[in-house]
mmCIF file of C-alpha atoms in Angstrom:
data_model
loop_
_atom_site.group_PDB
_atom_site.id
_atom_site.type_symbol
_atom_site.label_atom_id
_atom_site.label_comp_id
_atom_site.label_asym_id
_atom_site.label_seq_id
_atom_site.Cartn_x
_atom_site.Cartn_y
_atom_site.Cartn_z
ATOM 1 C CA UNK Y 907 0.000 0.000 0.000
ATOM 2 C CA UNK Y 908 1.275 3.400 -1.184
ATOM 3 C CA UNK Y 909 2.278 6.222 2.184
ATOM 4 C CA UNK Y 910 -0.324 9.003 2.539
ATOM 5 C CA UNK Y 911 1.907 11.216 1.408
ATOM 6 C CA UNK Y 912 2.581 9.121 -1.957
ATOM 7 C CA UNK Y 913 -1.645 9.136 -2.829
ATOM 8 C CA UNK Y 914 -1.948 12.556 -1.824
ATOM 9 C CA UNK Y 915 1.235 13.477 -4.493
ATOM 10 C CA UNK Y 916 -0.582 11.137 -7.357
ATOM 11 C CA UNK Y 917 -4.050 12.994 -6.752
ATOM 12 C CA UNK Y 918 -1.874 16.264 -7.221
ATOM 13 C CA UNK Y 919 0.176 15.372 -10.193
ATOM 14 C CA UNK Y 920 -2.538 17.125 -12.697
ATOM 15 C CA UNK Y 921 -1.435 20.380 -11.320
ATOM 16 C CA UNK Y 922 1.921 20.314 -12.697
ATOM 17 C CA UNK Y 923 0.819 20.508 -15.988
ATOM 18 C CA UNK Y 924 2.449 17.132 -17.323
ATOM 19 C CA UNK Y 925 -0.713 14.408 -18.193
ATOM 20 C CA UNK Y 926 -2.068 17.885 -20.248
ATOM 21 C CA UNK Y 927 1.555 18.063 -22.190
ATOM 22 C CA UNK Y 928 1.167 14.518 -23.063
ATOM 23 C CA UNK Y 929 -2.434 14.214 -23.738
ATOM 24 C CA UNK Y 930 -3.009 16.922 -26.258
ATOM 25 C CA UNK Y 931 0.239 16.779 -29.028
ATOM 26 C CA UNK Y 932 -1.382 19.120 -31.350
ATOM 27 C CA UNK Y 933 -0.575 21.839 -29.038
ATOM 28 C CA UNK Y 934 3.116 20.552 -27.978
ATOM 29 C CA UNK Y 935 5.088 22.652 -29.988
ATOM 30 C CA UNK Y 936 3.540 25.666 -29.148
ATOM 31 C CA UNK Y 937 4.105 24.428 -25.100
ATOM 32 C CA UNK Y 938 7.747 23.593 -25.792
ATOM 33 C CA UNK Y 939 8.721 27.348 -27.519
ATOM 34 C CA UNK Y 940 6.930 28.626 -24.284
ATOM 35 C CA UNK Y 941 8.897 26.311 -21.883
ATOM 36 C CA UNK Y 942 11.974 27.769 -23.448
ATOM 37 C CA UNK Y 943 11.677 31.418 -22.688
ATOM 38 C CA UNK Y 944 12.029 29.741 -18.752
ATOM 39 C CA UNK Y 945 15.429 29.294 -17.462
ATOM 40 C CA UNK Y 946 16.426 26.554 -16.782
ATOM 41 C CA UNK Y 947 16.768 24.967 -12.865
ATOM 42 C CA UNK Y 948 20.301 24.641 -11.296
ATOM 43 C CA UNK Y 949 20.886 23.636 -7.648
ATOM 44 C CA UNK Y 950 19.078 24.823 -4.647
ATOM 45 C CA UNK Y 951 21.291 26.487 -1.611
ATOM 46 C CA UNK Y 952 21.264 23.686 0.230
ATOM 47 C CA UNK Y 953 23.543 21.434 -2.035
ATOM 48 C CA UNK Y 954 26.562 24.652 -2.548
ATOM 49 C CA UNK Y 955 26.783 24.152 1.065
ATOM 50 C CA UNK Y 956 27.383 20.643 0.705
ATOM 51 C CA UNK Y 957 29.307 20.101 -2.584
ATOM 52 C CA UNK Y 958 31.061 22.541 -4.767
ATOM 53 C CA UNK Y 959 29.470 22.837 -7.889
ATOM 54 C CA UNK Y 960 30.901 24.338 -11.241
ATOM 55 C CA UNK Y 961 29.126 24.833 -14.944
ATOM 56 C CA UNK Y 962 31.137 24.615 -17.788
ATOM 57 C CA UNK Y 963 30.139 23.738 -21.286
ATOM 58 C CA UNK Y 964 31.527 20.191 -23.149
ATOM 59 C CA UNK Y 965 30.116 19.056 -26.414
ATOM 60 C CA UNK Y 966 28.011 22.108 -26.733
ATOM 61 C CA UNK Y 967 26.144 22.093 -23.854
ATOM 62 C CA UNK Y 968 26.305 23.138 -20.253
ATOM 63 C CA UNK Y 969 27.389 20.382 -17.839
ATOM 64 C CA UNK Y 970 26.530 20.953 -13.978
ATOM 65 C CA UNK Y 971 29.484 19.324 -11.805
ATOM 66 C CA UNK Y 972 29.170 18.740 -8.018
ATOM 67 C CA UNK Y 973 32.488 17.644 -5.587
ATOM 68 C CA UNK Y 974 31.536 17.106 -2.262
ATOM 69 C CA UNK Y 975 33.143 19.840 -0.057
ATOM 70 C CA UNK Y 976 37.245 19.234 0.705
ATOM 71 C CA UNK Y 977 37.274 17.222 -2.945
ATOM 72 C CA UNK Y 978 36.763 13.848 -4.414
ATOM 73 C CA UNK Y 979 37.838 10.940 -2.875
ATOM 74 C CA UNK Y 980 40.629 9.452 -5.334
ATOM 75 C CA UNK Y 981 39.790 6.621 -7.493
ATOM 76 C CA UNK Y 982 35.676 7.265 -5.510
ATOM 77 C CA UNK Y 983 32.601 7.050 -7.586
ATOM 78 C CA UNK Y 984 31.275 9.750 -10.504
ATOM 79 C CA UNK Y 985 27.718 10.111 -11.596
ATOM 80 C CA UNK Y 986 26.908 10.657 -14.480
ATOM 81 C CA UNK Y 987 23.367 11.956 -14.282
ATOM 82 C CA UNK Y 988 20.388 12.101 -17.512
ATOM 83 C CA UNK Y 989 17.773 13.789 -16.824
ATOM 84 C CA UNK Y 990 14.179 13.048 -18.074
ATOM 85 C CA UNK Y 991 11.221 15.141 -19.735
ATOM 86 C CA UNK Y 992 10.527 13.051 -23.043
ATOM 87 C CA UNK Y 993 13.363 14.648 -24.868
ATOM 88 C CA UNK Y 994 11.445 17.555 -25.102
ATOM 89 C CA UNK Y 995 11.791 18.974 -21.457
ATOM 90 C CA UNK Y 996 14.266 21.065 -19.309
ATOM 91 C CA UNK Y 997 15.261 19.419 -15.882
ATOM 92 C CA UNK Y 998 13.245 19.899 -12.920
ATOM 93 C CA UNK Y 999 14.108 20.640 -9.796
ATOM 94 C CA UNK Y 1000 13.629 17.097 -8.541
ATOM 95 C CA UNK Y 1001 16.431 16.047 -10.684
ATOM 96 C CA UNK Y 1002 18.717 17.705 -8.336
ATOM 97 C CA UNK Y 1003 17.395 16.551 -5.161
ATOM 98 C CA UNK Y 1004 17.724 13.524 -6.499
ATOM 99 C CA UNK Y 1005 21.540 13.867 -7.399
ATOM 100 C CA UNK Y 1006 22.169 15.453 -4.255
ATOM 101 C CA UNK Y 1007 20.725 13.000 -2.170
ATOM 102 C CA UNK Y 1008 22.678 9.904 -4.033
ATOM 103 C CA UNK Y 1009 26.085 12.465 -3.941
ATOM 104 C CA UNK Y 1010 25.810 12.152 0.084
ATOM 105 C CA UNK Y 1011 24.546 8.805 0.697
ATOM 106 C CA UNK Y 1012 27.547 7.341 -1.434
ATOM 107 C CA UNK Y 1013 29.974 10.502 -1.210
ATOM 108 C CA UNK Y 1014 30.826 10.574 -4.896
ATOM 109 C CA UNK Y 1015 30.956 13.304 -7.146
ATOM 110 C CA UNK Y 1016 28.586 13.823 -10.299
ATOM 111 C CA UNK Y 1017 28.057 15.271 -13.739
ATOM 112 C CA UNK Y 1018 24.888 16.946 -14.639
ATOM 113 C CA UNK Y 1019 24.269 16.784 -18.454
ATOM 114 C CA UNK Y 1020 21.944 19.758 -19.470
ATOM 115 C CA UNK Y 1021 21.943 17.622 -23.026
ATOM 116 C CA UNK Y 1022 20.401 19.769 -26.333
ATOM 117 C CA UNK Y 1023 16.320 19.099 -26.645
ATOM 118 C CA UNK Y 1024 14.475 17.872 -29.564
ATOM 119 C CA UNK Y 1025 12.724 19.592 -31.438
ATOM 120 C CA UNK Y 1026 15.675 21.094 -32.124
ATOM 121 C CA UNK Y 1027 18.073 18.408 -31.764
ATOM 122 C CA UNK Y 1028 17.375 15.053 -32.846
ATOM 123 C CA UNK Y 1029 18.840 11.602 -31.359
ATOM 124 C CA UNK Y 1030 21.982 11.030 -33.305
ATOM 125 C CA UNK Y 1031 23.309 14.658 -32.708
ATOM 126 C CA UNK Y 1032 22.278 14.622 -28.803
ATOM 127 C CA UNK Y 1033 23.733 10.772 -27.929
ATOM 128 C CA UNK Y 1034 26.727 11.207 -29.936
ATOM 129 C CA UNK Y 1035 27.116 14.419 -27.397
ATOM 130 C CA UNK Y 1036 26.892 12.541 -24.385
ATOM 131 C CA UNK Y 1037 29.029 9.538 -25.616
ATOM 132 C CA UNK Y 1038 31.978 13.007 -25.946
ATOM 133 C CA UNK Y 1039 30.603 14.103 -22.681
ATOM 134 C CA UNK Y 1040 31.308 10.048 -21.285
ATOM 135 C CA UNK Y 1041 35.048 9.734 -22.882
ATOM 136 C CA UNK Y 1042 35.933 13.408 -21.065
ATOM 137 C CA UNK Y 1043 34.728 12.020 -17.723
ATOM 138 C CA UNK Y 1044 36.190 8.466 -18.558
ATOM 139 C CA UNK Y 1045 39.645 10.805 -18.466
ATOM 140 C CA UNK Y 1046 39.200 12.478 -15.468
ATOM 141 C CA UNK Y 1047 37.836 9.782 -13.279
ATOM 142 C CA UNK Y 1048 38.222 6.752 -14.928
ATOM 143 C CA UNK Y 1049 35.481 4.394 -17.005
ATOM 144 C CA UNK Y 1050 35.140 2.336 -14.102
ATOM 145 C CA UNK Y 1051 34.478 4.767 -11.855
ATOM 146 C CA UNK Y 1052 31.750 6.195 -13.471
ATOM 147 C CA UNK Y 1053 27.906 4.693 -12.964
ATOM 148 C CA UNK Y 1054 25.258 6.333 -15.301
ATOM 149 C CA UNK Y 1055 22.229 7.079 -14.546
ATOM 150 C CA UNK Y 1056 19.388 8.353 -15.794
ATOM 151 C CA UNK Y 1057 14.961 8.607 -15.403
ATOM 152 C CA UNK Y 1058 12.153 8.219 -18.100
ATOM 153 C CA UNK Y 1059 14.070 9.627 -21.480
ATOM 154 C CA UNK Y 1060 17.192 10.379 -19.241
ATOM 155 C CA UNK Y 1061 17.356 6.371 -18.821
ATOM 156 C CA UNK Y 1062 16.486 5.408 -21.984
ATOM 157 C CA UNK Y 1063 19.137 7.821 -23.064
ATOM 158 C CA UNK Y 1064 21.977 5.744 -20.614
ATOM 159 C CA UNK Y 1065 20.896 2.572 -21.546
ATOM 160 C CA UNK Y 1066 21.832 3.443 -25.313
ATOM 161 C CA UNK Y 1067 25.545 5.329 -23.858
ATOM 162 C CA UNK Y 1068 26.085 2.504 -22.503
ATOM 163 C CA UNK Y 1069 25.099 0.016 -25.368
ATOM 164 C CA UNK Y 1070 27.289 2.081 -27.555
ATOM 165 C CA UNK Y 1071 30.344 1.809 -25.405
ATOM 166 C CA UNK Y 1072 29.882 -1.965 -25.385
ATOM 167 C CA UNK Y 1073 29.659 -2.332 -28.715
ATOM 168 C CA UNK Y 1074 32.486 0.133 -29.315
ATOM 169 C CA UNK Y 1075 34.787 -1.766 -27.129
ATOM 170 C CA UNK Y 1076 35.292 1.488 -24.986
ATOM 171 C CA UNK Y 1077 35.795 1.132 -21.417
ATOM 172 C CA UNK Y 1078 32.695 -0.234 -19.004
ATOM 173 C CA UNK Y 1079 31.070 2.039 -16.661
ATOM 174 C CA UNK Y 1080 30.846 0.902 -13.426
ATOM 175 C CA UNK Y 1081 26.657 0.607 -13.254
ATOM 176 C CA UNK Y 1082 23.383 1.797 -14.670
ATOM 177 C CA UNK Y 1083 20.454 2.978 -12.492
ATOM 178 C CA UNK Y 1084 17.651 3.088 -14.872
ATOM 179 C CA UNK Y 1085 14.111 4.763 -13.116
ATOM 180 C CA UNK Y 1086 11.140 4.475 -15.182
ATOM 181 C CA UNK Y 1087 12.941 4.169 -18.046
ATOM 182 C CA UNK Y 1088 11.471 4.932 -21.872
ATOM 183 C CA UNK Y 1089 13.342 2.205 -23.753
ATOM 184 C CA UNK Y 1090 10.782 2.106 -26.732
ATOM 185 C CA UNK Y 1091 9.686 5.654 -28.898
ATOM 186 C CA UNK Y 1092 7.414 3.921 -30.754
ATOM 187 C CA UNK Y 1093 5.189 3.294 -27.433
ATOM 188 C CA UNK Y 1094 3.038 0.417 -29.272
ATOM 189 C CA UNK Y 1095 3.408 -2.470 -26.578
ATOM 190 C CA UNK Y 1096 -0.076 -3.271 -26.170
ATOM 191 C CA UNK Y 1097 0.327 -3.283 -21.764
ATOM 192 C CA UNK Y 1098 0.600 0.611 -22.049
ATOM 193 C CA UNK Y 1099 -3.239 1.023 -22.844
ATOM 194 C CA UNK Y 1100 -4.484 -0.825 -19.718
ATOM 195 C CA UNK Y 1101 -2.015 1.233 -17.663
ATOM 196 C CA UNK Y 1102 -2.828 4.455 -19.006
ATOM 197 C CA UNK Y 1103 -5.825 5.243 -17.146
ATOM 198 C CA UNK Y 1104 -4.152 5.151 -13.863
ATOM 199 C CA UNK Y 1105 -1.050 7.157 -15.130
ATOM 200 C CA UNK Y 1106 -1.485 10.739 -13.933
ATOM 201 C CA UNK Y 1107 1.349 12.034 -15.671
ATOM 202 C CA UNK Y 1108 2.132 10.656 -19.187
ATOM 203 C CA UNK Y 1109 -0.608 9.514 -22.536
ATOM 204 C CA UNK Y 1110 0.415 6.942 -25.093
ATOM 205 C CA UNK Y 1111 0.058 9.791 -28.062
ATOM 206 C CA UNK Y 1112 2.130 11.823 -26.182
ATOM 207 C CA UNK Y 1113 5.272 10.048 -26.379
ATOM 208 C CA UNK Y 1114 4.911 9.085 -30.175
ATOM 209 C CA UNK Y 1115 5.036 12.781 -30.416
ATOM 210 C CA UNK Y 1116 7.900 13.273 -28.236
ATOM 211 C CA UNK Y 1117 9.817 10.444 -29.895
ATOM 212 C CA UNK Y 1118 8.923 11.738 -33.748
ATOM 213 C CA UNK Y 1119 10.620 15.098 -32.587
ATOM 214 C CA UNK Y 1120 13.315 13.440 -30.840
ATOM 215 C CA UNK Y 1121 13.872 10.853 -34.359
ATOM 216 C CA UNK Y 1122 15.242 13.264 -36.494
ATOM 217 C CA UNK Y 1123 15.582 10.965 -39.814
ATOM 218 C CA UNK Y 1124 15.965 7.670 -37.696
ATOM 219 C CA UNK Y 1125 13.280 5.081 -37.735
ATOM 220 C CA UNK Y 1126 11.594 4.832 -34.246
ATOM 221 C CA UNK Y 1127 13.253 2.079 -33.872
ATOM 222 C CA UNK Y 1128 16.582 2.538 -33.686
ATOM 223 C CA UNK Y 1129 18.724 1.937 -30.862
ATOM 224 C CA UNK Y 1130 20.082 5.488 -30.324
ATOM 225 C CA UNK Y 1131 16.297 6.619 -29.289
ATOM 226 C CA UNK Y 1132 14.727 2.391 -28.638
ATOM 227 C CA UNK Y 1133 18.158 0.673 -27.002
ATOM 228 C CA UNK Y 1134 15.465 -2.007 -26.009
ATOM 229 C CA UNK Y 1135 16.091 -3.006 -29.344
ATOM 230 C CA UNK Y 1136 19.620 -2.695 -29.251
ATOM 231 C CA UNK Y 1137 22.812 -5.148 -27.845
ATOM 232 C CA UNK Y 1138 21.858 -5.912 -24.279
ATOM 233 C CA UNK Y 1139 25.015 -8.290 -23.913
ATOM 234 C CA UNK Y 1140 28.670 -6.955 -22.661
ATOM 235 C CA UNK Y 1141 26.474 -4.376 -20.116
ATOM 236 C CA UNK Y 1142 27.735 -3.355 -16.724
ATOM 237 C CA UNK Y 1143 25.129 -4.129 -13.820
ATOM 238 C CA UNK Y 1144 22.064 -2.582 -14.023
ATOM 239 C CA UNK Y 1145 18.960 -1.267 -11.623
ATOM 240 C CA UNK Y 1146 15.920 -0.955 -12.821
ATOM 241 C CA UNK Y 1147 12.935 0.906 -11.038
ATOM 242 C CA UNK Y 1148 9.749 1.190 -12.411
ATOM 243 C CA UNK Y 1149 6.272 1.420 -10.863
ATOM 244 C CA UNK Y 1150 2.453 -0.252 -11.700
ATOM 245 C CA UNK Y 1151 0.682 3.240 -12.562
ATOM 246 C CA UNK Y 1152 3.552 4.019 -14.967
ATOM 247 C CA UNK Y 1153 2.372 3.282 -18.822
ATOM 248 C CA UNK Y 1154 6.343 2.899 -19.313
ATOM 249 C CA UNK Y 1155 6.004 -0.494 -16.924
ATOM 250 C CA UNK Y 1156 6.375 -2.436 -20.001
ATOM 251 C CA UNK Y 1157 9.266 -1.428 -21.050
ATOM 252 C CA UNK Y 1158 10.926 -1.953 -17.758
ATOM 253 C CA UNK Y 1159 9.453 -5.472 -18.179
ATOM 254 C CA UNK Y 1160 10.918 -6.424 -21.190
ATOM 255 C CA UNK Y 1161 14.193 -5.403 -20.599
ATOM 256 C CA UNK Y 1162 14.660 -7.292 -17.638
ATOM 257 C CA UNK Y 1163 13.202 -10.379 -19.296
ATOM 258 C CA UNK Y 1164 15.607 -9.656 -22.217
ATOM 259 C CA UNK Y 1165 18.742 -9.463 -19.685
ATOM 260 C CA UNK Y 1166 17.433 -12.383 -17.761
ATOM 261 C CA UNK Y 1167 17.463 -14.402 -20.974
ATOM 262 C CA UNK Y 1168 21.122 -13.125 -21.579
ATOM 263 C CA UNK Y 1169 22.077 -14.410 -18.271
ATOM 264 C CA UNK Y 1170 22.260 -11.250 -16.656
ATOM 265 C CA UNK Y 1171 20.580 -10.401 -12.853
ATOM 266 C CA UNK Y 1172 19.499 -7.143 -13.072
ATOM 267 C CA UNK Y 1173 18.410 -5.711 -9.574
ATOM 268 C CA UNK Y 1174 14.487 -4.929 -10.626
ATOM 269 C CA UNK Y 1175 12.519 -3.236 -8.018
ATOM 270 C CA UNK Y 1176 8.731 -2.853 -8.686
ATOM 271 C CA UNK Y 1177 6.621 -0.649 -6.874
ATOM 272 C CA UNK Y 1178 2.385 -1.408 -6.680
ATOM 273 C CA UNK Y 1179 0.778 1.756 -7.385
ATOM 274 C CA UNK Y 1180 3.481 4.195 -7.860
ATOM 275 C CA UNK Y 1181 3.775 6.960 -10.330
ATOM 276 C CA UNK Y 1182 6.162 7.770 -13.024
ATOM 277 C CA UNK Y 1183 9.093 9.150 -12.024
ATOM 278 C CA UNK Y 1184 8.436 8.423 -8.013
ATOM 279 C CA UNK Y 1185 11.981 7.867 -7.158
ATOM 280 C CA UNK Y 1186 12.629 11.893 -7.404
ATOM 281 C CA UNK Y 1187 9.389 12.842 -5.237
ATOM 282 C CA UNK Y 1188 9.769 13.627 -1.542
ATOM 283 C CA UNK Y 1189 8.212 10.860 -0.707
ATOM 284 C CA UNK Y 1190 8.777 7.634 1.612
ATOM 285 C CA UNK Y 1191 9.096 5.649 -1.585
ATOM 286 C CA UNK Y 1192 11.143 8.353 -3.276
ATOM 287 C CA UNK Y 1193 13.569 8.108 -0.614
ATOM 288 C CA UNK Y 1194 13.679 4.046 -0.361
ATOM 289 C CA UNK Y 1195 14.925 3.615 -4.234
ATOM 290 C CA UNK Y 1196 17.432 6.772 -3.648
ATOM 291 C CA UNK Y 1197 18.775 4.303 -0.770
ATOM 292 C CA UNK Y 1198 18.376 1.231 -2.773
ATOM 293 C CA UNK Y 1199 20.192 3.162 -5.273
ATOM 294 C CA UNK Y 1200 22.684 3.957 -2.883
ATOM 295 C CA UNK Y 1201 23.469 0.221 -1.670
ATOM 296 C CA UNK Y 1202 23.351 -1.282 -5.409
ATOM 297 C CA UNK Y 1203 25.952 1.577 -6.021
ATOM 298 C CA UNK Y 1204 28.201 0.470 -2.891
ATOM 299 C CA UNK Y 1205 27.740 -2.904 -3.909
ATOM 300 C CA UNK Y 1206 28.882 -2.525 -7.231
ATOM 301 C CA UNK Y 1207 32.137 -0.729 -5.714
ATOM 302 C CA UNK Y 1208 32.601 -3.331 -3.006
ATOM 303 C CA UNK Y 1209 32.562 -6.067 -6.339
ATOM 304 C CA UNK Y 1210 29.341 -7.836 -5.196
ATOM 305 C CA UNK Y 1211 26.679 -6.745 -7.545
ATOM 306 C CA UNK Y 1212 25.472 -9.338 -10.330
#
């Protein structure tokens, strides 16, 4: 059974605005050129007592990095953090209490990638950027020191970094945390309509239009915008967290019955009756996968994740 405070946050999702953006596409581009006269989030007060954090841009874009105060510890643990919004959104300012949290509970450092947005880029531009934005970190800290991580697109968006690396031969990241991950742009598994209903924050024609922006002139299909139709073999561990009132479920699903076939033990943690995106709401929940996060993470360092 869901907290209080978890119902009371699903009743209230609405408000934000984001079932609307995904249930009406014919007005999306006009809501995306609106979203970008905002500016975009950075980190509250709290965390530049805790961590110093510098902007500088890579790639072409701006990446956000935070050191925990009196520096890194040598040879510790990097983040490298995607955010989500359907390729099509700025990061929220959940995506940062999010980071912040996992920075202290594991004491490593992390990368923020404030990656280019569809429209106006498309999928091969934007992951060839972060797979630059991977091999700079890979220098400073060291592939295997480096997890990636990522929510909704954001994930989606690791899980084809880090299917690229394999198949490039580059070195492996240490992990991949994957929350409600979109794995699939073409949204047509047939367990999304069921779900839909209950999801108070994303519609079925809402991602096909987010993924036709984010496409460019690649088929739906590819890899680079669907890795759960890409190489799943040669991976580092993985986490996946999804939840039941999430039409992305089923792509969660079928990616750990792909690795599972592979031979692979993903750790798979499946919440009844939780929301997209839950693991970056102040909520009981919320805070129980950042700490799941935290030990799969430790694990991982210590050498005993699968």
């Amino acid at each position: 059974m869901p907290s209080l405070r978890a119902r009371l946050v699903e009743l209230a999702l609405p408000l934000l605005g984001v079932k609307r953006f995904f249930s009406e596409p014919d007005r999306m581009d006009a809501r995306i050129a609106k979203m970008r006269q905002k500016p975009s989030p950075r980190p509250r007060g709290k965390w530049h007592r805790e961590f110093d954090i510098v902007e500088e841009e890579l790639d072409g874009f701006p990446v956000v990095h935070m050191t925990p105060k009196g520096g890194a510890q040598a040879g510790g643990l990097h983040l490298l953090y995607l955010h989500g919004g359907g390729y099509v959104m700025d990061i929220a300012a959940i995506h940062w209490e999010a980071v912040g949290h996992l920075c202290a509970a594991t004491g490593a450092s992390a990368s923020v990638a404030l990656y280019p947005l569809a429209p106006e880029a498309k999928a091969a531009e934007t992951v060839a950027g972060v797979e630059a934005l991977f091999a700079r970190l890979a220098e400073r800290h060291g592939p295997g020191n480096i997890a990636i991580l990522g929510d909704s697109a954001g994930a989606g968006m690791a899980l084809a970094l880090a299917q690229r690396l394999a198949g490039e031969g580059a070195g492996k990241p240490a992990a991949l945390v994957l929350y409600s991950p979109w794995l699939d742009a073409t949204a047509s598994d047939e367990g999304q309509a069921p779900i839909e209903p209950k999801d108070r924050m994303l519609a079925i024609a809402g991602l096909k239009a987010c993924g036709s922006r984010y496409a460019g002139d690649l088929p739906l299909t590819d890899p680079r915008l669907s890795p759960l139709f890409g190489q799943l073999d040669g991976l580092p561990p993985i986490a996946i967290f999804a939840g039941t009132h999430d039409i992305l479920l089923p792509d969660a699903r079928r990616l750990v019955e792909k690795l599972t076939a592979l031979g692979a033990k993903p750790l798979y943690r499946e919440y009844e009756k939780m929301f997209h995106d839950w693991m970056l709401f102040p909520i009981p929940e919320g805070r129980q996968a950042l700490d799941e996060t935290a030990a799969f993470l430790s694990n991982v360092r210590g050498g005993s994740a699968a």
